[in-house]
Coordinates of C-alpha atoms and ligand atoms in Angstrom, one line a residue:
M1 CA 182.3 59.9 101.2
E2 CA 180.0 58.8 104.0
L3 CA 182.3 58.7 106.9
F4 CA 184.8 61.9 105.8
A5 CA 181.2 63.8 106.3
G6 CA 180.6 62.6 109.5
M7 CA 183.9 62.9 110.5
L8 CA 183.8 66.4 109.3
A9 CA 180.6 67.2 111.1
F10 CA 182.3 65.9 114.0
L11 CA 185.6 68.0 114.1
L12 CA 182.9 71.3 113.1
W13 CA 181.3 70.3 116.9
L14 CA 184.0 70.3 118.5
Q15 CA 185.2 73.5 117.3
V16 CA 182.3 75.1 118.1
Q17 CA 182.5 73.3 122.0
A18 CA 185.7 74.2 121.9
V19 CA 184.7 78.4 121.1
H20 CA 181.1 78.3 122.8
G21 CA 182.0 75.7 125.6
Q22 CA 180.2 78.6 127.7
S23 CA 177.4 80.7 127.0
V24 CA 175.0 83.2 128.5
Q25 CA 170.8 82.2 127.6
M26 CA 168.8 84.7 128.2
D27 CA 165.5 85.5 127.0
S28 CA 165.9 87.6 123.6
S29 CA 162.7 90.1 124.8
K30 CA 160.7 91.5 127.6
S31 CA 157.9 93.4 128.6
G32 CA 156.1 94.9 130.9
F33 CA 153.4 97.8 132.0
V34 CA 154.6 100.6 134.3
G35 CA 154.5 100.4 137.9
T36 CA 155.0 96.4 137.4
Q37 CA 157.4 93.9 137.9
V38 CA 159.8 91.8 135.9
E39 CA 162.3 89.4 135.4
L40 CA 165.8 89.7 133.4
R41 CA 167.0 85.9 133.1
C42 CA 170.6 85.7 132.5
I43 CA 172.1 81.8 133.3
F44 CA 175.5 80.8 133.0
V45 CA 175.5 77.6 131.4
N46 CA 179.1 76.0 131.0
S47 CA 179.3 72.3 128.6
N48 CA 183.2 72.4 129.8
P49 CA 185.2 71.6 133.4
P50 CA 185.3 74.1 134.9
V51 CA 186.1 77.7 134.0
K52 CA 186.6 80.4 137.4
I53 CA 183.6 83.5 136.8
S54 CA 185.6 86.7 138.3
Q55 CA 182.5 88.9 137.7
V56 CA 179.2 89.6 136.5
T57 CA 178.1 93.0 134.8
W58 CA 175.0 94.2 134.3
Q59 CA 174.7 96.6 131.6
K60 CA 172.0 99.0 130.2
L61 CA 172.1 99.9 126.6
S62 CA 170.4 103.0 125.6
N63 CA 170.8 105.4 122.6
G64 CA 174.3 103.6 121.6
T65 CA 176.0 104.3 125.2
K66 CA 175.7 101.8 128.3
Q67 CA 175.3 102.3 132.1
N68 CA 176.5 100.0 135.0
V69 CA 172.9 98.4 137.1
A70 CA 174.9 95.7 138.8
T71 CA 177.9 93.5 139.1
A72 CA 178.2 90.7 141.6
N73 CA 181.7 89.7 142.1
P74 CA 182.6 86.1 144.3
T75 CA 184.8 87.8 146.5
L76 CA 183.7 91.5 146.4
G77 CA 180.0 90.6 146.6
V78 CA 176.7 92.1 144.6
S79 CA 176.7 96.1 144.0
I80 CA 173.7 98.1 142.4
L81 CA 174.2 101.2 141.0
S82 CA 172.4 104.7 141.2
P83 CA 169.3 104.6 139.6
F84 CA 168.3 101.6 140.1
K85 CA 169.6 101.2 143.5
E86 CA 165.7 101.2 145.2
R87 CA 163.9 98.7 142.3
V88 CA 166.9 96.5 140.9
G89 CA 167.9 93.5 142.9
F90 CA 169.6 89.9 142.1
K91 CA 167.1 87.2 142.2
Q92 CA 169.2 84.7 143.6
A93 CA 171.3 87.2 146.0
A94 CA 171.5 84.1 149.1
A95 CA 173.1 82.2 146.5
L96 CA 175.8 84.8 145.1
Q97 CA 176.6 85.1 148.3
R98 CA 178.1 81.4 148.1
H99 CA 179.9 82.7 144.8
Q100 CA 177.1 80.4 143.3
M101 CA 177.3 82.8 140.1
E102 CA 175.7 81.3 137.7
D103 CA 172.1 82.4 138.1
T104 CA 172.9 86.2 137.7
T105 CA 168.9 86.6 137.1
I106 CA 167.8 91.0 138.2
V107 CA 164.2 92.0 139.4
F108 CA 163.0 95.2 137.9
S109 CA 159.9 96.8 140.5
N110 CA 158.0 99.5 140.0
L111 CA 158.8 99.6 136.1
Q112 CA 159.3 102.9 134.9
L113 CA 159.2 104.1 131.3
S114 CA 162.9 104.9 131.2
D115 CA 163.7 101.2 131.9
E116 CA 163.0 100.8 128.1
A117 CA 166.0 99.7 126.7
A118 CA 168.5 96.8 126.0
Y119 CA 170.3 95.0 128.8
I120 CA 173.8 93.3 128.1
C121 CA 174.4 90.6 131.2
E122 CA 178.3 89.8 130.5
Y123 CA 180.4 86.6 132.1
T124 CA 184.0 87.8 133.2
T125 CA 185.5 84.3 132.7
F126 CA 189.3 82.6 133.1
P127 CA 190.3 81.6 131.6
A128 CA 187.6 81.1 129.0
G129 CA 187.1 85.6 128.5
N130 CA 184.4 87.6 128.1
R131 CA 180.6 85.8 127.9
E132 CA 177.1 88.0 127.2
N133 CA 174.0 88.4 126.0
M134 CA 171.0 90.8 125.3
V135 CA 167.3 91.5 126.6
N136 CA 165.5 94.2 124.9
L137 CA 162.8 95.3 127.7
T138 CA 159.7 97.1 126.5
V139 CA 157.7 99.0 128.8
F140 CA 154.2 99.6 128.3
A141 CA 151.2 102.4 129.9
R142 CA 148.3 101.8 130.8
P143 CA 146.6 105.0 129.1
M144 CA 144.0 107.2 130.7
T145 CA 140.3 106.3 128.6
R146 CA 137.9 109.1 128.9
M147 CA 135.1 110.3 127.0
T148 CA 132.7 113.7 127.2
L149 CA 130.6 116.0 126.2
T150 CA 131.5 119.0 125.2
S151 CA 128.3 120.5 127.0
P152 CA 125.9 118.4 129.1
T153 CA 123.3 120.7 126.2
I154 CA 124.1 121.4 123.6
V155 CA 122.1 124.1 121.6
A156 CA 120.8 123.4 118.2
R157 CA 120.3 127.2 117.6
G158 CA 118.4 128.4 113.4
K159 CA 121.2 128.9 112.2
K160 CA 123.5 125.1 110.9
R161 CA 126.8 124.7 112.1
N162 CA 129.0 121.6 112.7
M163 CA 129.9 121.2 116.1
T164 CA 132.1 119.4 118.5
V165 CA 129.6 117.1 120.5
A166 CA 131.9 114.5 122.1
T167 CA 135.1 113.8 122.5
C168 CA 137.3 110.6 123.5
T169 CA 140.2 110.7 125.0
S170 CA 142.9 107.8 125.1
A171 CA 145.9 109.7 127.5
N172 CA 149.6 108.4 128.3
G173 CA 149.5 104.9 126.4
K174 CA 152.2 103.7 125.1
P175 CA 152.1 102.1 122.7
P176 CA 149.3 104.8 121.3
S177 CA 145.6 103.5 121.0
T178 CA 143.5 103.6 118.3
I179 CA 139.6 105.2 118.6
K180 CA 136.5 104.5 116.7
W181 CA 133.6 105.6 117.1
S182 CA 129.9 104.1 116.6
T183 CA 126.8 106.1 116.5
L184 CA 124.2 106.7 114.5
L185 CA 124.5 110.1 114.6
K186 CA 125.8 111.9 110.8
G187 CA 128.9 113.5 111.6
E188 CA 132.7 113.2 111.4
A189 CA 135.3 111.8 113.6
T190 CA 138.5 113.6 113.7
L191 CA 141.6 112.7 114.7
Q192 CA 144.7 113.9 116.7
E193 CA 147.9 112.4 118.3
T194 CA 150.4 113.8 121.1
R195 CA 153.7 112.1 122.0
N196 CA 154.9 113.1 125.5
P197 CA 158.5 113.7 125.9
N198 CA 158.5 110.2 128.3
G199 CA 157.6 108.0 125.0
T200 CA 153.9 107.8 125.9
V201 CA 151.1 109.3 123.2
T202 CA 147.8 110.8 123.9
V203 CA 144.9 110.0 121.2
R204 CA 142.3 112.2 121.1
S205 CA 139.0 112.6 118.9
S206 CA 136.7 114.6 118.2
Y207 CA 132.7 113.9 117.2
V208 CA 131.8 116.9 114.9
V209 CA 127.9 117.0 114.1
V210 CA 124.9 119.5 113.2
P211 CA 123.1 119.6 116.2
S212 CA 119.3 119.4 115.5
R213 CA 115.8 118.4 116.8
E214 CA 116.9 115.2 115.2
T215 CA 120.6 114.2 117.2
H216 CA 118.5 114.7 120.2
K217 CA 118.7 112.0 122.5
Q218 CA 121.2 110.0 119.8
K219 CA 123.8 107.6 122.1
L220 CA 127.8 107.9 120.7
T221 CA 129.9 105.4 121.7
C222 CA 133.4 106.2 121.8
I223 CA 136.1 102.3 121.3
V224 CA 138.9 102.3 121.8
T225 CA 142.0 99.8 121.4
Y226 CA 145.0 99.6 123.2
R227 CA 146.8 96.5 122.6
G228 CA 144.2 93.9 121.1
E229 CA 142.1 94.7 124.3
R230 CA 138.5 97.2 123.6
I231 CA 137.4 99.6 125.7
T232 CA 134.4 101.2 125.0
D233 CA 132.3 104.3 126.6
S234 CA 129.0 106.0 125.8
V235 CA 126.9 108.5 126.4
V236 CA 123.6 110.1 125.1
L237 CA 123.7 113.6 123.7
N238 CA 121.2 116.2 125.0
V239 CA 120.3 119.0 122.4
Q240 CA 117.9 121.4 122.8
Y241 CA 115.8 123.1 120.2
E242 CA 113.4 125.6 119.9
P243 CA 110.0 124.5 119.1
E244 CA 109.0 123.0 116.0
V245 CA 105.1 123.3 115.9
K246 CA 102.5 122.1 114.3
I247 CA 98.4 122.9 114.6
E248 CA 96.1 119.9 114.6
G249 CA 92.0 119.6 114.7
F250 CA 91.2 121.2 111.5
D251 CA 89.8 118.7 109.2
G252 CA 88.8 120.5 106.1
N253 CA 85.2 119.6 107.7
W254 CA 84.1 122.2 110.0
Y255 CA 80.9 123.0 108.8
L256 CA 78.1 125.3 109.6
N257 CA 76.5 124.6 113.1
R258 CA 79.0 122.0 114.0
Q259 CA 79.6 121.5 117.4
N260 CA 83.1 121.3 119.9
V261 CA 85.5 122.0 117.1
Q262 CA 89.3 122.7 118.9
L263 CA 92.5 123.6 117.6
T264 CA 95.5 122.4 119.7
C265 CA 99.2 123.3 118.6
R266 CA 101.1 120.8 118.8
A267 CA 105.2 121.5 119.3
D268 CA 108.2 119.4 119.6
A269 CA 110.7 121.8 121.7
N270 CA 113.9 120.9 124.1
P271 CA 113.3 122.0 126.9
P272 CA 109.4 121.9 126.8
V273 CA 107.2 124.7 125.6
T274 CA 106.4 127.3 128.9
I275 CA 104.2 129.8 126.5
Y276 CA 102.2 129.4 123.7
Q277 CA 100.2 131.6 122.2
W278 CA 96.9 132.2 119.7
K279 CA 96.9 134.9 117.3
L280 CA 94.1 135.1 114.3
L281 CA 95.5 137.0 110.9
N282 CA 94.2 140.4 110.5
G283 CA 91.7 140.1 113.1
S284 CA 90.8 139.2 116.5
L285 CA 89.8 135.4 118.4
P286 CA 86.8 134.9 118.2
S287 CA 85.2 135.6 121.4
N288 CA 83.5 132.0 121.9
V289 CA 86.8 130.6 121.9
E290 CA 88.8 129.7 125.5
I291 CA 92.1 128.3 125.3
K292 CA 93.6 125.9 128.0
N293 CA 97.3 125.5 128.2
N294 CA 98.2 124.7 124.7
T295 CA 94.4 124.0 122.8
L296 CA 92.0 126.7 121.6
F297 CA 88.7 125.1 122.0
F298 CA 85.7 126.8 120.4
K299 CA 82.6 126.6 122.1
G300 CA 78.9 126.6 120.3
P301 CA 78.1 125.4 116.9
V302 CA 80.8 126.5 114.1
T303 CA 79.8 129.7 112.2
Y304 CA 82.0 132.0 109.6
D305 CA 83.3 133.9 111.9
L306 CA 84.9 131.2 112.9
A307 CA 87.1 131.5 109.1
G308 CA 90.9 132.7 109.2
T309 CA 94.1 132.2 109.6
Y310 CA 95.1 130.4 112.9
V311 CA 98.6 131.1 114.5
C312 CA 100.0 128.8 117.3
V313 CA 103.5 131.0 118.6
A314 CA 105.5 128.5 121.2
I315 CA 108.3 129.6 122.8
N316 CA 111.0 127.4 125.3
G317 CA 114.1 128.6 126.4
I318 CA 116.0 128.0 122.7
G319 CA 113.3 130.5 120.3
T320 CA 109.8 131.1 119.2
R321 CA 108.8 129.0 116.4
T322 CA 104.9 129.3 115.4
G323 CA 102.3 127.4 113.6
V324 CA 99.7 128.2 111.1
V325 CA 96.6 126.4 109.8
D326 CA 93.5 127.9 107.4
V327 CA 89.8 127.4 108.7
N328 CA 87.7 127.5 106.4
I329 CA 84.0 127.0 107.3
T330 CA 81.7 125.0 104.9
D331 CA 77.9 124.9 105.2
M332 CA 78.0 121.4 104.6
N333 CA 79.1 118.4 106.3
A334 CA 82.0 116.7 103.8
A335 CA 80.3 113.7 104.5
S336 CA 77.0 113.8 103.9
Y337 CA 78.3 115.8 100.9
A338 CA 80.2 113.3 99.6
A339 CA 77.6 110.8 100.3
S340 CA 75.0 112.2 97.8
N341 CA 77.4 112.6 95.3
L342 CA 78.5 108.7 95.2
P343 CA 76.7 106.2 93.2
I344 CA 74.3 104.3 94.7
N345 CA 74.6 101.0 93.6
P346 CA 78.6 101.0 92.5
T347 CA 78.8 97.0 91.0
P348 CA 76.8 98.2 87.6
R349 CA 75.2 94.8 87.5
G350 CA 74.2 94.6 91.3
N351 CA 74.5 91.1 91.7
G352 CA 77.5 90.9 94.0
I353 CA 79.0 88.4 91.6
P354 CA 83.1 88.9 91.1
P355 CA 83.1 89.7 87.0
E356 CA 85.3 86.9 86.0
Q357 CA 82.6 85.0 87.8
H358 CA 80.4 86.0 85.9
N359 CA 81.8 85.8 82.6
A360 CA 82.9 82.8 83.5
G361 CA 79.6 81.1 84.5
A362 CA 78.5 83.0 81.4
A363 CA 80.5 80.9 79.4
I364 CA 79.8 77.3 81.2
G365 CA 76.4 78.5 81.3
G366 CA 75.6 79.3 78.4
A367 CA 76.7 75.8 77.0
V368 CA 75.0 73.8 79.3
G369 CA 72.1 76.5 79.1
G370 CA 71.8 77.2 75.8
V371 CA 70.8 73.7 75.2
I372 CA 68.5 73.2 78.3
L373 CA 67.3 77.6 78.1
V374 CA 65.2 75.9 74.9
I375 CA 63.9 73.0 76.8
V376 CA 63.2 75.2 80.2
A377 CA 61.6 77.9 77.7
A378 CA 59.2 75.9 76.8
I379 CA 58.2 74.1 79.8
L380 CA 57.5 77.7 81.9
L381 CA 55.7 78.9 78.8
F382 CA 53.8 75.6 79.1
V383 CA 53.4 76.3 82.3
F384 CA 52.2 79.7 83.0
L385 CA 50.1 79.2 80.2
R386 CA 48.1 76.3 81.8
R387 CA 48.4 78.3 85.4
R388 CA 46.7 81.9 83.6
Q389 CA 44.1 80.4 82.0
R390 CA 43.4 78.5 85.4
T391 CA 44.7 80.9 88.1
F392 CA 45.6 84.4 87.2
K393 CA 43.4 86.9 89.0
G394 CA 46.3 89.1 89.8
D395 CA 45.7 93.0 89.5
Y396 CA 48.6 95.5 89.2
S397 CA 49.2 96.5 92.9
T398 CA 50.0 92.7 93.6
K399 CA 52.5 92.4 90.5
K400 CA 54.0 95.9 91.6
H401 CA 54.5 94.1 95.4
V402 CA 56.7 91.8 94.0
F403 CA 58.4 94.1 91.9
G404 CA 58.8 95.9 95.0
N405 CA 60.7 92.5 96.2
G406 CA 63.0 92.2 93.5
Y407 CA 63.8 96.2 94.1
S408 CA 64.6 95.4 97.2
K409 CA 66.3 92.5 96.8
A410 CA 68.3 93.3 93.8
G411 CA 70.0 96.3 96.6
A412 CA 69.6 98.7 94.2
M413 CA 68.4 100.7 97.6
P414 CA 71.0 102.2 99.0
A415 CA 71.8 101.4 103.1
H416 CA 71.4 105.0 103.6
P417 CA 68.5 106.2 104.6
P418 CA 68.8 110.4 104.3
I419 CA 69.4 110.9 100.7
P420 CA 68.8 114.0 99.7
K421 CA 66.2 114.2 96.6
N422 CA 68.6 115.6 94.4
L423 CA 69.6 112.7 92.8
Q424 CA 72.4 112.7 90.4
Y425 CA 74.2 109.9 88.8
P426 CA 76.9 109.4 86.9
D427 CA 76.7 109.0 83.2
D428 CA 78.8 106.5 82.4
S429 CA 76.4 103.9 83.3
D430 CA 73.6 103.7 82.0
D431 CA 72.6 100.5 83.9
E432 CA 72.8 103.1 87.3
K433 CA 69.9 105.2 86.1
K434 CA 67.0 102.6 86.0
P435 CA 67.1 103.1 89.9
T436 CA 66.8 106.7 89.2
Q437 CA 63.8 106.2 86.7
I438 CA 61.8 104.5 89.8
S439 CA 62.0 106.1 92.5
N440 CA 61.6 109.4 90.4
T441 CA 58.6 108.1 89.8
G442 CA 57.2 107.6 92.5
G443 CA 55.8 104.3 92.0
F444 CA 56.2 100.9 93.5
E445 CA 55.3 102.3 96.9
A446 CA 55.3 98.4 98.1
S447 CA 58.8 98.7 97.6
D448 CA 59.0 101.2 100.4
R449 CA 57.4 99.4 102.5
N450 CA 58.7 96.3 102.1
F451 CA 63.5 97.8 102.4
D452 CA 62.9 97.2 106.0
T453 CA 61.7 94.1 106.4
E454 CA 63.1 92.5 103.7
S455 CA 66.5 94.2 104.3
E456 CA 67.9 91.0 104.9
D457 CA 67.5 90.0 102.0
L458 CA 69.6 92.5 100.5
K459 CA 72.9 90.8 102.0
R460 CA 72.2 88.1 99.2
P461 CA 74.0 87.9 96.1
Y462 CA 71.2 87.4 94.0
F463 CA 68.2 85.6 93.4
T464 CA 66.4 83.6 91.1
V465 CA 63.4 82.6 89.6
D466 CA 62.9 80.3 92.1
E467 CA 61.7 82.8 94.7
G468 CA 58.3 83.1 92.8
E469 CA 56.3 81.2 91.0
S470 CA 57.3 80.4 87.9
R471 CA 53.7 82.6 87.3
D472 CA 55.1 85.8 88.9
Y473 CA 58.5 85.0 87.1
G474 CA 55.8 86.0 83.9
E475 CA 54.5 88.6 85.6
R476 CA 57.7 90.0 86.4
T477 CA 58.7 89.8 83.2
L478 CA 55.9 92.1 82.4
A479 CA 55.8 94.4 84.9
F480 CA 58.9 95.8 83.7
Q481 CA 56.9 97.1 81.3
Y482 CA 58.2 100.6 82.1
D483 CA 61.0 99.4 80.0
P484 CA 61.1 101.8 76.5
E485 CA 61.8 99.0 74.5
P486 CA 61.6 95.8 75.3
E487 CA 63.4 92.8 74.4
I488 CA 63.1 89.7 76.0
A489 CA 64.9 87.2 75.1
D490 CA 68.0 89.7 74.7
D491 CA 67.7 90.8 78.1
M492 CA 67.8 86.9 79.4
I493 CA 70.6 85.6 81.4
S494 CA 72.0 82.7 82.1
Q495 CA 72.8 81.6 85.3
T496 CA 75.5 79.5 86.3
D497 CA 72.8 76.7 87.2
G498 CA 71.2 77.0 83.9
S499 CA 68.6 78.9 84.5
V500 CA 67.3 82.1 83.4
I501 CA 66.3 85.5 84.8
S502 CA 65.6 88.6 83.6
K503 CA 68.2 91.3 83.1
K504 CA 65.7 93.8 84.5
E505 CA 66.0 91.6 87.5
W506 CA 69.9 92.2 88.1
Y507 CA 68.9 96.4 86.9
V508 CA 67.1 96.9 89.4
Ligands
LIG1 C1 166.8 94.9 120.2 O1 166.1 96.3 120.1 C2 166.8 96.3 118.9 C3 166.4 97.8 118.6 O2 165.5 98.0 118.9 C4 167.0 95.5 117.7 O3 168.2 96.1 116.7 C5 167.6 94.3 118.8 O4 167.4 93.1 117.6 C6 166.8 94.2 119.4 N1 167.3 92.5 119.9 C7 166.8 91.3 119.8 C8 167.1 90.5 121.1 O5 165.4 91.4 120.2
LIG2 C1 169.6 109.9 122.3 O1 171.8 110.4 121.3 C2 171.2 111.8 121.3 C3 172.7 111.7 119.8 O2 173.4 111.2 120.8 C4 170.1 113.1 122.1 O3 170.2 113.9 120.7 C5 169.7 112.6 122.0 O4 168.8 113.5 122.9 C6 169.6 110.8 123.1 N1 168.5 110.2 123.5 C7 167.8 110.0 124.9 C8 167.0 109.9 124.7 O5 169.1 110.3 126.0
LIG3 C1 130.3 120.2 108.7 O1 131.5 119.5 108.3 C2 131.5 118.5 106.8 C3 132.4 117.7 106.7 O2 133.6 118.6 107.5 C4 131.0 119.4 105.8 O3 130.8 118.4 104.5 C5 129.1 119.9 106.1 O4 128.9 121.0 105.3 C6 129.7 120.9 107.3 N1 129.0 121.8 107.1 C7 128.1 122.7 107.8 C8 126.9 123.0 108.3 O5 128.4 123.0 108.4
LIG4 C1 154.5 110.4 130.5 O1 154.4 112.4 130.4 C2 152.7 112.6 130.8 C3 153.2 114.0 130.3 O2 154.3 114.4 129.2 C4 152.3 112.4 131.7 O3 151.1 113.1 132.1 C5 152.3 110.6 132.1 O4 151.9 110.8 133.5 C6 153.7 110.1 132.2 N1 153.7 108.3 132.0 C7 154.1 108.0 133.0 C8 154.0 106.5 132.7 O5 154.3 108.7 133.6
LIG5 C1 89.4 124.8 103.0 O1 90.4 124.6 103.4 C2 90.8 123.1 102.9 C3 92.4 122.3 103.9 O2 93.1 123.7 103.6 C4 91.1 122.8 101.7 O3 91.2 121.2 101.5 C5 90.2 123.2 101.2 O4 90.3 123.5 99.9 C6 89.8 124.8 101.8 N1 88.5 125.2 101.3 C7 88.3 126.4 100.3 C8 86.9 126.9 99.9 O5 89.1 127.2 100.4
LIG6 C1 96.3 141.0 106.5 O1 97.2 142.1 107.3 C2 99.2 142.2 106.9 C3 99.4 142.8 107.9 O2 98.9 142.8 108.7 C4 98.2 142.6 105.4 O3 100.1 142.9 105.1 C5 97.8 141.7 104.9 O4 97.9 142.5 103.2 C6 96.7 141.0 105.1 N1 95.8 140.9 104.8 C7 94.7 140.0 104.5 C8 93.9 139.2 103.7 O5 94.1 141.2 105.0
LIG7 C1 97.1 121.9 132.0 O1 97.3 122.8 132.5 C2 97.4 122.7 134.0 C3 98.9 123.5 135.0 O2 99.1 124.7 133.5 C4 97.5 121.1 134.1 O3 97.6 121.5 135.6 C5 96.9 120.3 133.3 O4 97.3 119.1 133.4 C6 97.1 121.1 132.1 N1 96.3 120.1 130.9 C7 96.5 119.9 130.2 C8 95.8 118.9 128.9 O5 97.8 119.3 129.8

C-alpha cells in the first residue's frame, strides 16, 4: 500500500516535470516611487535539457488590454517599444547579444505613475511552447505636505464666529495620506480629499475655531501620516483682539486724607493699547489728578471729591473697550476700624493652652491634683497664716502692683497701642468683659506702667503661683475682690502639674 502510494507520487512528479519542465520566475509584485528606478525580474528556469528559446516578450497589462514593451530575439536582437524606449532597458543586454536568453530582467528608470500595471514576461520556446509569468508594479507618489495659516494674523471681532485658522495639505500623494491635528485649541477639523486623474490624491484638512483672546499664541500641530511615515508641522496662532480692561488700585479703603492713591488701567490687548482715556461718570476728573500713561495719580490727600465712577477707555487697532470702578471714600481707615472691632483677646481663657490640651490636663490634673489639692491647700494655708502673722505689712498699692503684673502677663492687654476709647466687646464671652471692667475703672495704674517692661512675659503661655511668694498668692486672690460674687472654691483651677491657680488669673 505504501509502495503503491510512493510510486503514484513519483509518477505525478514525473508528469509535473514533463509539463512544467520550464518555468519563468518573477517577483509577484514590485513597487517604486515616481522618478526612481525599478527592476522587473524575469528568469527562465529549465530543468530538462535543452529547449530552444525563440523569443522573449514583455507586455504591459493595463485595464484589460495588452501593450508590448520590449522583445528579445536571438537572431533579431532586442527591441524596446515606443513610449518605453527612453526609460526601459534589458538588464543583461550584453548577455542577450551573446544569445544567452535566460535572464531578461528589465529596468524601469524615472518611474511614472502611468507605469503602474501588471507586466507579463513571456518565453516562446521550441518544442515546449510558451511559458509566461506576471508581476504587478505599483508606483507611489510622495505627497507635498504643508501647513498654512489662513492669514498671518487672525482678528477676533466682538461677534464670535467660526473661522478656519489653519490648513494642512498633503498634495498629490499615492496612496493618500491621513491628517490629524494635535492642539489644546478647542475646535474642529474638516477633511477634504481630491482624486487627481493621474491617480494621486490631495488631502486637505482645515482647523476651525472661534478666534478669541484665549486662542492667541496657541500652537497647532498637523500630523500627516503617509505610508506609516509621520510628518508634523506646527504653527502658532497670532490672534488680534480688542482690549480686555480692568482698573486696579481701588482697595475699598480710600479714607479721608490718605496719601498717594492711584488707579491703573490694565488692558490685555493684541496689538497693545495705543490710547488710554480716563473719565468720571457724571462729572469731570478731580483737579488734582495727573495722568501718566495708563495710571491716574491723585495728588495730595484723599477728599470726598474723589468719589465717583471712573471709566478707563482703552483703544487698540482692533477695538475700544472700557473698564469701570466705583470709588467711594470712607471717613476712617478700614484697618483701624476693623481692629477696633476685634475682640482684644480672641482666645477665651487667654492661657494659650489649646482647649483639648487643657481638657486633658484638667482630667489628669483633676485625678492627681484632687488628692494633692487638699494637701497643698492645707500647707499653703498654714504657711500663709504664719507669714501673715509674722511679716504682712503690705498695702493695697503693692497688691495692685502685683495684680498689674498678672494683668500684663496674662496677655489680656492687646499689643496694639492705638486703641480707641470706645472699646466694645462681644456679648457672647463674659471672659472678655472683665478686662473691660479693669480698663474702664481706670484703676491699677501700675499695670499700665508695667505693660512695656514686662511685655516679654506676654509670650508665656500662662503663669503659675510660684511667680511670687505663697503670700502673694493669698493676696492676689484677695486682690480680685472687685469680683462681685467671689466663689473661691469654684474658681480654683487645677493645673497639669497639680498646682492650682485662680480662675481669675486666667481671666485677666
Ligand atoms: C496583480 O494585481 C491584480 C489586480 O490589481 C490582481 O488581480 C492580481 O492577483 C495581482 N497579481 C499578483 C501576482 O499579485
Ligand atoms: C479602462 O477601460 C475603460 C473601458 O474599457 C475606460 O472607460 C477607461 O477610461 C480605461 N481606463 C484607462 C486608465 O485607460
Ligand atoms: C462653530 O462650529 C461648531 C461645530 O460646527 C458649532 O458647534 C459651534 O456652535 C459653532 N460656533 C459658532 C460661534 O458658530
Ligand atoms: C498628478 O496630478 C497632479 C494634478 O493633476 C499634479 O499636480 C501632480 O504633479 C501629478 N503627479 C505626478 C507624479 O505626476
Ligand atoms: C465702597 O466700595 C467698596 C468696594 O467697591 C464696597 O465694598 C463698599 O460696600 C462700598 N461702600 C459703600 C458705603 O458704598
Ligand atoms: C449720569 O448721567 C447719565 C447721562 O449722562 C444719566 O443717565 C444718569 O442718570 C446719571 N447718573 C447719576 C447718578 O447722576
Ligand atoms: C509712559 O510712557 C512713556 C512714553 O510715552 C514711557 O517712556 C514710559 O516708560 C512710560 N511709563 C510707564 C511707567 O510705563
